[in-house]
Amino acid sequence: MKCFHKRLFIASLIFCSFITACAPRIIPRTGQSGLVDVESNIITKEKSGIKMSVQTEEWRYPPYALNDYFTPFLFLIRNNTENKIAIKYSGFLLFDEHGNQFEAIPPEGAEYMMATRDLYGDRADIFFRFEETRPPYTYGFEVPAYLRKPFSNISILSLPEALIYPNSQVRGFVYFRKAITYGKGLRLRVELGGVEEEFEFDIKK
């Protein structure tokens, strides 16, 4: 029996490795301004005292299926100015070359959507109650109280909507609706502290 479980575990690891290897990857596009580290999937740009680094392919935490529904980017933002800078999710927009637009989703919205799929899979919609007064991140659906779970890594590891004080930095993930389905490239626009910056990526399938 122990031998069987061991073989099953090894087979599961091989299968997961195969799925990961075949999944589309988001790679920094070379030739753009700033510092591009293709090996580590990082783009770093600095303007007017605000330094931003964006890294892809870094979600390696439970829930592992997050990448099936969302496109996460890992940010490191440093404020080298003398003023406080406010982070707002409304300042993060993602586009593909076909003009499809993807807005940043607050982590609690991603939490609720993933929590119901953990329990019921993609047929979880039948358990929702439509309510137009719900915040936009729930997409018009309210999660019943008995389905709600404590916040997991999605919230814990997210980029906070908060003030960055002078000579300080924050780090965390920003989540977008899955953006790798239609095009071959992505353009990430960030507006922060009156500064606008763009980051370009290629989708390798």
XYZ file of N, CA, C and O in Angstrom:
820
model
N 0.822 -1.200 0.000
C 0.000 0.000 0.000
C 0.864 1.263 0.000
O 0.592 2.227 -0.696
N 1.943 1.244 0.795
C 2.842 2.397 0.833
C 3.485 2.622 -0.531
O 3.672 3.756 -0.971
N 3.835 1.514 -1.194
C 4.451 1.609 -2.520
C 3.472 2.226 -3.510
O 3.851 3.043 -4.351
N 2.183 1.845 -3.403
C 1.162 2.387 -4.293
C 1.024 3.892 -4.102
O 0.962 4.658 -5.062
N 0.963 4.323 -2.828
C 0.832 5.757 -2.539
C 2.051 6.535 -3.044
O 1.929 7.665 -3.525
N 3.210 5.910 -2.921
C 4.429 6.574 -3.390
C 4.389 6.757 -4.897
O 4.729 7.830 -5.417
N 3.944 5.703 -5.621
C 3.852 5.804 -7.085
C 2.820 6.849 -7.489
O 3.013 7.604 -8.437
N 1.709 6.886 -6.759
C 0.659 7.860 -7.054
C 1.166 9.280 -6.849
O 0.888 10.185 -7.647
N 1.943 9.485 -5.796
C 2.504 10.808 -5.503
C 3.460 11.246 -6.605
O 3.412 12.378 -7.084
N 4.332 10.325 -7.030
C 5.296 10.639 -8.090
C 4.575 10.950 -9.395
O 4.918 11.893 -10.113
N 3.540 10.154 -9.699
C 2.767 10.383 -10.931
C 2.091 11.748 -10.892
O 2.030 12.460 -11.905
N 1.595 12.132 -9.720
C 0.946 13.440 -9.580
C 1.939 14.568 -9.815
O 1.626 15.569 -10.470
N 3.162 14.409 -9.286
C 4.190 15.427 -9.493
C 4.545 15.561 -10.965
O 4.707 16.672 -11.486
N 4.671 14.414 -11.653
C 4.995 14.448 -13.087
C 3.885 15.122 -13.872
O 4.129 15.942 -14.756
N 2.633 14.804 -13.528
C 1.493 15.407 -14.226
C 1.458 16.911 -14.012
O 1.261 17.682 -14.960
N 1.665 17.354 -12.772
C 1.654 18.788 -12.470
C 2.786 19.505 -13.199
O 2.615 20.618 -13.699
N 3.952 18.859 -13.274
C 5.080 19.448 -13.987
C 4.776 19.587 -15.470
O 5.119 20.579 -16.109
N 4.091 18.570 -16.029
C 3.723 18.605 -17.449
C 2.739 19.728 -17.726
O 2.885 20.485 -18.681
N 1.732 19.884 -16.853
C 0.741 20.940 -17.023
C 1.399 22.310 -16.927
O 1.129 23.222 -17.713
N 2.313 22.479 -15.949
C 2.993 23.758 -15.766
C 3.849 24.092 -16.974
O 3.912 25.231 -17.433
N 4.546 23.072 -17.516
C 5.430 23.303 -18.654
C 4.648 23.707 -19.884
O 5.129 24.472 -20.715
N 3.423 23.180 -20.046
C 2.628 23.446 -21.239
C 1.803 24.723 -21.118
O 1.231 25.173 -22.109
N 1.667 25.280 -19.920
C 0.845 26.476 -19.728
C 1.509 27.686 -20.379
O 2.739 27.794 -20.401
N 0.714 28.604 -20.932
C 1.276 29.833 -21.501
C 2.051 30.617 -20.450
O 1.685 30.637 -19.272
N 3.121 31.264 -20.883
C 3.962 32.038 -19.970
C 4.002 33.488 -20.425
O 3.968 33.786 -21.617
N 4.057 34.399 -19.466
C 4.133 35.835 -19.739
C 5.581 36.271 -19.531
O 6.110 36.206 -18.415
N 6.213 36.729 -20.619
C 7.634 37.041 -20.614
C 7.842 38.535 -20.897
O 7.214 39.088 -21.809
N 8.711 39.213 -20.145
C 9.001 40.633 -20.442
C 9.513 40.804 -21.866
O 10.347 40.023 -22.332
N 9.018 41.815 -22.541
C 9.431 42.077 -23.927
C 10.741 42.858 -23.930
O 10.877 43.878 -23.252
N 11.700 42.374 -24.674
C 12.985 43.068 -24.782
C 12.843 44.289 -25.688
O 11.937 44.362 -26.518
N 13.752 45.255 -25.541
C 13.754 46.434 -26.382
C 12.978 47.609 -25.822
O 13.062 48.716 -26.359
N 12.223 47.415 -24.753
C 11.504 48.527 -24.149
C 12.401 49.266 -23.178
O 13.469 48.785 -22.787
N 11.991 50.448 -22.761
C 12.797 51.239 -21.832
C 12.848 50.568 -20.464
O 12.020 49.718 -20.135
N 13.823 50.954 -19.670
C 13.965 50.370 -18.343
C 14.897 49.175 -18.352
O 15.559 48.868 -19.349
N 14.954 48.493 -17.227
C 15.801 47.318 -17.067
C 14.951 46.071 -17.216
O 14.024 45.846 -16.444
N 15.267 45.258 -18.231
C 14.505 44.035 -18.497
C 15.374 42.827 -18.169
O 16.430 42.623 -18.757
N 14.913 42.023 -17.215
C 15.595 40.799 -16.820
C 14.731 39.623 -17.281
O 13.816 39.196 -16.574
N 15.023 39.114 -18.481
C 14.213 38.047 -19.056
C 14.353 36.755 -18.256
O 13.394 35.993 -18.095
N 15.517 36.499 -17.717
C 15.758 35.260 -16.966
C 14.886 35.183 -15.720
O 14.386 34.120 -15.354
N 14.695 36.335 -15.058
C 13.878 36.378 -13.842
C 12.476 36.907 -14.084
O 11.701 37.056 -13.132
N 12.152 37.242 -15.347
C 10.823 37.761 -15.709
C 10.482 39.067 -15.003
O 9.353 39.263 -14.552
N 11.448 39.967 -14.920
C 11.251 41.237 -14.212
C 11.512 42.412 -15.143
O 12.482 42.427 -15.897
N 10.624 43.409 -15.067
C 10.851 44.706 -15.711
C 10.896 45.758 -14.607
O 10.005 45.804 -13.757
N 11.927 46.611 -14.628
C 12.058 47.676 -13.641
C 12.158 49.018 -14.359
O 12.979 49.184 -15.265
N 11.311 49.967 -13.947
C 11.332 51.306 -14.522
C 11.230 52.331 -13.398
O 10.614 52.077 -12.362
N 11.830 53.499 -13.622
C 11.802 54.568 -12.617
C 11.518 55.893 -13.302
O 12.100 56.207 -14.340
N 10.596 56.642 -12.715
C 10.233 57.946 -13.257
C 9.815 58.866 -12.114
O 9.016 58.468 -11.253
N 10.364 60.060 -12.105
C 9.999 61.082 -11.122
C 10.100 60.579 -9.688
O 9.265 60.903 -8.829
N 11.093 59.757 -9.421
C 11.322 59.276 -8.054
C 10.505 58.065 -7.654
O 10.604 57.600 -6.511
N 9.688 57.528 -8.560
C 8.897 56.337 -8.267
C 9.475 55.167 -9.058
O 9.515 55.195 -10.285
N 9.933 54.154 -8.348
C 10.560 52.996 -8.971
C 9.624 51.800 -8.882
O 9.161 51.436 -7.795
N 9.319 51.191 -10.030
C 8.399 50.063 -10.081
C 9.060 48.864 -10.748
O 9.622 48.994 -11.840
N 8.972 47.727 -10.098
C 9.412 46.453 -10.681
C 8.201 45.538 -10.788
O 7.418 45.413 -9.838
N 8.041 44.918 -11.966
C 6.922 44.008 -12.205
C 7.486 42.650 -12.596
O 8.328 42.559 -13.489
N 7.017 41.613 -11.919
C 7.509 40.262 -12.174
C 6.357 39.330 -12.500
O 5.304 39.368 -11.856
N 6.547 38.482 -13.526
C 5.522 37.517 -13.907
C 5.949 36.105 -13.503
O 7.075 35.881 -13.082
N 5.015 35.169 -13.653
C 5.274 33.745 -13.388
C 5.728 33.485 -11.954
O 6.523 32.584 -11.696
N 5.219 34.274 -11.003
C 5.668 34.143 -9.613
C 4.618 33.581 -8.667
O 4.886 33.437 -7.481
N 3.403 33.301 -9.153
C 2.401 32.722 -8.247
C 2.664 31.235 -8.091
O 2.424 30.441 -8.991
N 3.148 30.841 -6.904
C 3.496 29.447 -6.616
C 2.933 29.016 -5.261
O 3.552 28.259 -4.522
N 1.753 29.522 -4.952
C 1.177 29.313 -3.633
C -0.239 28.761 -3.771
O -0.885 28.927 -4.795
N -0.757 28.126 -2.710
C -2.179 27.750 -2.730
C -3.044 29.027 -2.727
O -2.666 29.984 -2.048
N -4.146 29.061 -3.469
C -4.645 28.023 -4.375
C -3.864 28.011 -5.693
O -3.749 29.031 -6.375
N -3.341 26.842 -6.053
C -2.511 26.731 -7.248
C -3.306 26.951 -8.530
O -2.728 27.293 -9.559
N -4.625 26.782 -8.470
C -5.464 26.966 -9.654
C -5.732 28.439 -9.955
O -6.458 28.750 -10.899
N -5.170 29.346 -9.182
C -5.409 30.775 -9.394
C -5.106 31.188 -10.835
O -5.839 31.968 -11.447
N -4.023 30.649 -11.396
C -3.625 31.009 -12.757
C -4.620 30.544 -13.814
O -4.556 31.004 -14.961
N -5.533 29.641 -13.456
C -6.546 29.191 -14.403
C -7.639 30.235 -14.597
O -8.378 30.186 -15.598
N -7.768 31.174 -13.659
C -8.851 32.149 -13.704
C -8.362 33.601 -13.682
O -9.114 34.502 -14.064
N -7.131 33.808 -13.227
C -6.607 35.162 -13.084
C -5.197 35.258 -13.666
O -4.522 34.248 -13.873
N -4.769 36.490 -13.925
C -3.394 36.762 -14.346
C -2.747 37.632 -13.268
O -3.020 38.827 -13.186
N -1.924 37.047 -12.402
C -1.300 37.813 -11.318
C 0.053 38.408 -11.731
O 0.834 37.781 -12.444
N 0.304 39.635 -11.292
C 1.603 40.279 -11.460
C 2.135 40.641 -10.078
O 1.397 41.147 -9.231
N 3.419 40.386 -9.859
C 4.050 40.716 -8.587
C 4.743 42.073 -8.718
O 5.597 42.267 -9.584
N 4.382 43.011 -7.846
C 4.914 44.370 -7.887
C 5.841 44.647 -6.699
O 5.597 44.183 -5.588
N 6.885 45.416 -6.972
C 7.693 46.036 -5.929
C 7.743 47.518 -6.283
O 8.272 47.901 -7.328
N 7.153 48.353 -5.429
C 7.058 49.787 -5.704
C 7.783 50.545 -4.605
O 7.485 50.385 -3.419
N 8.738 51.374 -4.998
C 9.512 52.172 -4.044
C 9.267 53.654 -4.284
O 9.316 54.139 -5.411
N 9.013 54.369 -3.193
C 8.778 55.807 -3.242
C 10.048 56.550 -2.820
O 10.371 56.611 -1.635
N 10.759 57.086 -3.798
C 11.972 57.857 -3.506
C 11.725 59.361 -3.523
O 12.659 60.154 -3.590
N 10.438 59.740 -3.452
C 10.093 61.156 -3.426
C 9.950 61.622 -1.974
O 10.098 60.838 -1.035
N 9.608 62.898 -1.808
C 9.411 63.459 -0.466
C 7.941 63.475 -0.071
O 7.595 63.973 1.010
N 7.080 62.922 -0.914
C 5.643 62.946 -0.651
C 5.093 61.524 -0.515
O 5.660 60.570 -1.049
N 3.970 61.406 0.179
C 3.288 60.122 0.268
C 2.565 59.842 -1.048
O 2.049 60.749 -1.688
N 2.531 58.559 -1.447
C 1.902 58.145 -2.700
C 0.822 57.117 -2.385
O 1.060 56.159 -1.642
N -0.364 57.322 -2.954
C -1.484 56.407 -2.708
C -1.578 55.354 -3.805
O -1.568 55.683 -4.993
N -1.670 54.087 -3.404
C -1.888 52.990 -4.340
C -3.392 52.745 -4.463
O -4.084 52.552 -3.471
N -3.902 52.778 -5.702
C -5.308 52.494 -5.989
C -5.370 51.449 -7.101
O -4.690 51.575 -8.118
N -6.204 50.430 -6.915
C -6.316 49.403 -7.949
C -6.847 49.976 -9.262
O -6.601 49.416 -10.327
N -7.590 51.092 -9.182
C -8.101 51.714 -10.399
C -6.978 52.235 -11.283
O -7.194 52.522 -12.463
N -5.771 52.354 -10.742
C -4.631 52.826 -11.515
C -3.892 51.724 -12.260
O -2.880 51.993 -12.918
N -4.392 50.482 -12.190
C -3.749 49.349 -12.857
C -4.664 48.824 -13.966
O -5.787 48.381 -13.698
N -4.198 48.882 -15.210
C -4.967 48.398 -16.352
C -4.089 47.529 -17.241
O -2.904 47.816 -17.424
N -4.698 46.483 -17.799
C -3.976 45.554 -18.660
C -4.698 45.473 -20.001
O -5.937 45.409 -20.053
N -3.928 45.478 -21.108
C -4.503 45.422 -22.446
C -3.766 44.361 -23.270
O -2.575 44.130 -23.069
N -4.498 43.731 -24.218
C -3.803 42.915 -25.207
C -3.825 43.649 -26.540
O -4.398 44.742 -26.655
N -3.209 43.060 -27.565
C -3.076 43.776 -28.837
C -4.385 43.884 -29.603
O -4.476 44.633 -30.589
N -5.436 43.188 -29.147
C -6.741 43.279 -29.785
C -7.626 44.340 -29.132
O -8.772 44.519 -29.546
N -7.087 45.027 -28.132
C -7.857 46.061 -27.461
C -8.683 45.575 -26.293
O -9.443 46.348 -25.697
N -8.569 44.294 -25.939
C -9.269 43.800 -24.751
C -8.664 44.419 -23.504
O -7.440 44.443 -23.348
N -9.505 44.901 -22.625
C -9.061 45.588 -21.410
C -9.393 44.745 -20.187
O -10.486 44.196 -20.064
N -8.433 44.650 -19.274
C -8.595 43.878 -18.041
C -8.265 44.777 -16.861
O -7.163 45.321 -16.789
N -9.213 44.934 -15.957
C -9.006 45.787 -14.785
C -8.522 44.959 -13.598
O -8.796 43.771 -13.492
N -7.791 45.615 -12.712
C -7.311 44.938 -11.502
C -8.488 44.597 -10.597
O -9.414 45.393 -10.426
N -8.457 43.396 -10.030
C -9.514 42.924 -9.147
C -9.006 42.935 -7.712
O -7.970 42.332 -7.419
N -9.694 43.608 -6.787
C -9.279 43.567 -5.387
C -9.167 42.127 -4.892
O -9.929 41.254 -5.329
N -8.229 41.835 -4.017
C -7.981 40.447 -3.602
C -9.185 39.752 -2.996
O -9.368 38.548 -3.190
N -10.050 40.507 -2.276
C -11.210 39.847 -1.677
C -12.166 39.329 -2.750
O -12.847 38.322 -2.545
N -12.218 40.000 -3.901
C -13.039 39.506 -5.000
C -12.500 38.206 -5.553
O -13.251 37.261 -5.821
N -11.181 38.133 -5.736
C -10.549 36.896 -6.195
C -10.724 35.789 -5.159
O -10.935 34.624 -5.500
N -10.657 36.150 -3.874
C -10.854 35.179 -2.793
C -12.223 34.510 -2.901
O -12.343 33.282 -2.859
N -13.273 35.317 -3.036
C -14.628 34.779 -3.075
C -14.837 33.879 -4.285
O -15.466 32.825 -4.195
N -14.306 34.310 -5.445
C -14.493 33.522 -6.660
C -13.758 32.185 -6.562
O -14.278 31.142 -6.978
N -12.557 32.183 -5.996
C -11.796 30.946 -5.858
C -12.383 30.042 -4.783
O -12.370 28.818 -4.917
N -12.926 30.633 -3.717
C -13.481 29.838 -2.615
C -14.647 28.990 -3.089
O -14.762 27.809 -2.740
N -15.535 29.546 -3.907
C -16.679 28.787 -4.375
C -16.253 27.709 -5.365
O -16.834 26.624 -5.406
N -15.225 27.956 -6.162
C -14.755 26.936 -7.103
C -14.079 25.788 -6.352
O -14.106 24.650 -6.811
N -13.451 26.090 -5.212
C -12.858 25.019 -4.405
C -13.925 24.022 -3.967
O -13.680 22.816 -3.876
N -15.130 24.533 -3.673
C -16.194 23.681 -3.151
C -17.036 23.040 -4.244
O -17.394 21.863 -4.161
N -17.360 23.813 -5.289
C -18.343 23.340 -6.265
C -17.863 23.348 -7.711
O -18.633 23.042 -8.609
N -16.623 23.720 -7.954
C -16.132 23.770 -9.322
C -16.753 24.913 -10.103
O -17.237 25.884 -9.525
N -16.766 24.791 -11.427
C -17.263 25.875 -12.272
C -18.778 26.009 -12.254
O -19.321 26.942 -12.831
N -19.504 25.081 -11.602
C -20.957 25.172 -11.523
C -21.398 25.907 -10.272
O -22.574 25.869 -9.887
N -20.455 26.648 -9.637
C -20.778 27.329 -8.385
C -21.775 28.462 -8.571
O -22.379 28.918 -7.606
N -22.001 28.922 -9.809
C -22.892 30.051 -10.030
C -24.304 29.788 -9.522
O -25.024 30.718 -9.177
N -24.730 28.519 -9.482
C -26.095 28.226 -9.060
C -26.289 28.505 -7.573
O -27.422 28.571 -7.096
N -25.202 28.700 -6.837
C -25.302 28.946 -5.402
C -25.286 30.430 -5.081
O -25.356 30.823 -3.926
N -25.152 31.306 -6.115
C -25.089 32.734 -5.885
C -26.472 33.360 -5.935
O -27.374 32.857 -6.607
N -26.618 34.488 -5.279
C -27.839 35.277 -5.355
C -27.496 36.627 -5.957
O -26.610 37.329 -5.481
N -28.174 36.979 -7.043
C -27.864 38.242 -7.707
C -28.312 39.415 -6.845
O -29.398 39.429 -6.291
N -27.458 40.406 -6.740
C -27.783 41.602 -5.966
C -26.980 42.768 -6.525
O -25.764 42.808 -6.420
N -27.640 43.728 -7.149
C -26.952 44.804 -7.856
C -26.199 45.732 -6.919
O -25.317 46.471 -7.351
N -26.546 45.730 -5.637
C -25.895 46.651 -4.713
C -24.555 46.143 -4.219
O -23.864 46.841 -3.483
N -24.175 44.937 -4.616
C -22.880 44.416 -4.173
C -21.760 45.204 -4.809
O -21.894 45.746 -5.905
N -20.591 45.295 -4.149
C -19.446 45.990 -4.742
C -19.061 45.373 -6.072
O -19.327 44.190 -6.318
N -18.444 46.152 -6.963
C -18.164 45.651 -8.315
C -17.253 44.443 -8.372
O -17.319 43.676 -9.310
N -16.396 44.232 -7.344
C -15.462 43.129 -7.430
C -16.133 41.770 -7.289
O -15.536 40.741 -7.533
N -17.411 41.737 -6.853
C -18.125 40.465 -6.794
C -18.915 40.212 -8.068
O -19.602 39.212 -8.184
N -18.864 41.149 -9.012
C -19.511 40.992 -10.313
C -21.004 40.724 -10.187
O -21.574 39.943 -10.919
N -21.656 41.410 -9.213
C -23.097 41.294 -9.083
C -23.576 40.083 -8.325
O -24.766 39.851 -8.228
N -22.655 39.292 -7.785
C -23.043 38.095 -7.052
C -22.621 38.208 -5.590
O -21.548 38.717 -5.291
N -23.486 37.715 -4.721
C -23.164 37.702 -3.297
C -22.865 36.283 -2.857
O -23.636 35.366 -3.137
N -21.745 36.084 -2.177
C -21.394 34.760 -1.683
C -22.094 34.533 -0.344
O -21.927 35.319 0.584
N -22.899 33.479 -0.218
C -23.565 33.200 1.056
C -22.560 33.059 2.193
O -21.429 32.606 1.978
N -22.992 33.414 3.397
C -22.084 33.413 4.537
C -21.476 32.044 4.793
O -20.317 31.939 5.187
N -22.244 30.975 4.532
C -21.715 29.633 4.832
C -20.642 29.190 3.853
O -19.978 28.187 4.083
N -20.469 29.940 2.744
C -19.419 29.600 1.786
C -18.137 30.391 2.019
O -17.096 30.065 1.473
N -18.223 31.462 2.796
C -17.066 32.336 2.954
C -15.999 31.672 3.818
O -16.291 31.056 4.840
N -14.770 31.808 3.407
C -13.653 31.225 4.130
C -12.707 32.341 4.566
O -12.739 33.432 4.008
N -11.848 32.085 5.566
C -10.852 33.088 5.932
C -9.974 33.415 4.733
O -9.706 32.565 3.892
N -9.530 34.651 4.658
C -8.671 35.053 3.555
C -7.414 34.194 3.536
O -6.836 33.867 4.557
N -6.998 33.817 2.336
C -5.834 32.952 2.179
C -4.673 33.744 1.604
O -4.585 34.961 1.759
N -3.784 33.049 0.888
C -2.606 33.711 0.324
C -2.963 34.813 -0.658
O -2.163 35.732 -0.866
N -4.126 34.729 -1.292
C -4.513 35.748 -2.272
C -4.521 37.125 -1.623
O -3.998 38.090 -2.176
N -5.118 37.223 -0.458
C -5.155 38.511 0.247
C -3.845 38.800 0.970
O -3.345 39.927 0.950
N -3.291 37.766 1.601
C -2.079 37.969 2.397
C -0.926 38.470 1.534
O -0.138 39.322 1.957
N -0.830 37.963 0.299
C 0.299 38.300 -0.574
C -0.023 39.412 -1.565
O 0.774 39.704 -2.445
N -1.167 40.067 -1.424
C -1.579 41.088 -2.383
C -0.888 42.421 -2.116
O -0.416 42.698 -1.002
N -0.818 43.255 -3.161
C -0.322 44.621 -3.018
C -1.389 45.434 -2.301
O -2.538 45.486 -2.751
N -1.069 46.069 -1.192
C -2.102 46.785 -0.426
C -2.500 48.099 -1.081
O -1.671 48.791 -1.671
N -3.803 48.414 -1.013
C -4.252 49.757 -1.365
C -3.950 50.640 -0.161
O -4.727 50.708 0.781
N -2.819 51.319 -0.197
C -2.358 52.058 0.967
C -1.435 53.189 0.535
O -1.117 53.335 -0.651
N -1.006 53.977 1.504
C -0.048 55.043 1.246
C 1.375 54.499 1.338
O 1.689 53.732 2.252
N 2.214 54.880 0.388
C 3.637 54.579 0.482
C 4.329 55.842 0.967
O 4.282 56.885 0.308
N 4.975 55.754 2.104
C 5.639 56.924 2.678
C 6.983 57.166 1.986
O 7.536 56.268 1.347
N 7.499 58.387 2.096
C 8.793 58.690 1.455
C 9.882 57.710 1.870
O 9.940 57.278 3.027
N 10.706 57.325 0.899
C 11.830 56.403 1.121
C 11.369 55.054 1.677
O 12.074 54.424 2.466
N 10.183 54.635 1.257
C 9.645 53.346 1.682
C 9.182 52.573 0.450
O 9.058 53.128 -0.644
N 8.900 51.277 0.631
C 8.468 50.445 -0.489
C 7.460 49.407 -0.036
O 7.395 49.057 1.149
N 6.642 48.953 -0.975
C 5.665 47.900 -0.699
C 5.788 46.842 -1.791
O 6.242 47.119 -2.902
N 5.343 45.641 -1.460
C 5.473 44.515 -2.380
C 4.217 43.666 -2.311
O 3.650 43.481 -1.226
N 3.757 43.153 -3.459
C 2.602 42.272 -3.449
C 2.038 42.040 -4.832
O 2.441 42.674 -5.807
N 1.078 41.111 -4.902
C 0.467 40.729 -6.168
C -0.731 41.616 -6.494
O -1.502 42.003 -5.600
N -0.898 41.903 -7.785
C -2.111 42.524 -8.314
C -2.732 41.506 -9.267
O -2.044 40.931 -10.109
N -4.064 41.295 -9.142
C -4.747 40.248 -9.890
C -5.652 40.845 -10.969
O -6.405 41.784 -10.715
N -5.569 40.267 -12.172
C -6.427 40.646 -13.280
C -7.211 39.422 -13.734
O -6.770 38.281 -13.538
N -8.375 39.653 -14.371
C -9.060 38.544 -15.026
C -8.093 37.897 -16.008
O -7.233 38.565 -16.573
N -8.216 36.599 -16.236
C -7.291 35.876 -17.097
C -7.144 36.585 -18.445
O -8.118 36.763 -19.171
N -5.905 36.989 -18.764
C -5.667 37.871 -19.909
C -4.811 37.235 -20.995
O -4.332 37.937 -21.878
N -4.605 35.931 -20.941
C -3.677 35.295 -21.887
C -4.400 34.465 -22.947
O -3.776 33.738 -23.700
N -5.726 34.616 -23.025
C -6.524 33.756 -23.901
C -6.514 34.205 -25.357
O -6.429 33.384 -26.274
N -6.572 35.512 -25.600
C -6.876 35.999 -26.942
C -5.662 36.439 -27.742
O -5.598 36.223 -28.946
N -4.699 37.095 -27.113
C -3.615 37.704 -27.867
C -2.264 37.051 -27.655
O -2.136 36.029 -26.988
N -1.250 37.691 -28.243
C 0.124 37.226 -28.130
C 0.990 38.171 -27.311
O 2.184 37.918 -27.127
N 0.403 39.260 -26.832
C 1.160 40.212 -26.041
C 0.261 40.970 -25.089
O -0.963 41.017 -25.264
N 0.862 41.567 -24.070
C 0.136 42.342 -23.069
C 0.857 43.654 -22.801
O 2.086 43.724 -22.853
N 0.052 44.679 -22.509
C 0.601 45.986 -22.136
C -0.019 46.386 -20.804
O -1.229 46.519 -20.688
N 0.818 46.556 -19.804
C 0.369 46.898 -18.455
C 0.592 48.392 -18.214
O 1.711 48.886 -18.330
N -0.489 49.097 -17.896
C -0.402 50.533 -17.620
C -0.623 50.778 -16.131
O -1.596 50.285 -15.552
N 0.276 51.538 -15.531
C 0.188 51.844 -14.105
C 0.219 53.354 -13.911
O 1.125 54.033 -14.414
N -0.782 53.881 -13.212
C -0.829 55.293 -12.844
C -0.681 55.382 -11.335
O -1.484 54.845 -10.590
N 0.355 56.077 -10.909
C 0.682 56.113 -9.482
C 1.337 57.443 -9.134
O 2.360 57.808 -9.723
N 0.746 58.192 -8.211
C 1.324 59.452 -7.764
C 1.512 60.467 -8.870
O 2.490 61.215 -8.864
N 0.583 60.494 -9.820
C 0.694 61.423 -10.931
C 1.659 60.969 -12.017
O 1.876 61.674 -13.001
N 2.231 59.785 -11.869
C 3.175 59.231 -12.842
C 2.509 58.059 -13.562
O 1.875 57.216 -12.933
N 2.639 58.029 -14.884
C 2.100 56.921 -15.674
C 3.244 56.165 -16.337
O 4.128 56.763 -16.942
N 3.233 54.839 -16.206
C 4.283 54.005 -16.777
C 3.651 52.796 -17.445
O 2.585 52.325 -17.023
N 4.295 52.272 -18.495
C 3.789 51.093 -19.192
C 4.852 50.001 -19.257
O 6.045 50.297 -19.399
N 4.391 48.762 -19.162
C 5.258 47.585 -19.209
C 4.716 46.648 -20.287
O 3.506 46.404 -20.344
N 5.592 46.111 -21.118
C 5.170 45.265 -22.228
C 5.655 43.825 -22.042
O 6.795 43.591 -21.581
N 4.771 42.885 -22.418
C 5.066 41.462 -22.235
C 4.649 40.679 -23.481
O 3.734 41.066 -24.199
N 5.330 39.553 -23.702
C 4.940 38.599 -24.730
C 4.340 37.369 -24.062
O 4.736 36.985 -22.959
N 3.339 36.773 -24.737
C 2.717 35.551 -24.246
C 3.282 34.374 -25.034
O 3.103 34.294 -26.248
N 3.988 33.493 -24.368
C 4.586 32.331 -25.000
C 3.685 31.121 -24.784
O 3.476 30.692 -23.641
N 3.138 30.561 -25.884
C 2.214 29.424 -25.766
C 2.869 28.157 -26.332
O 3.781 28.225 -27.122
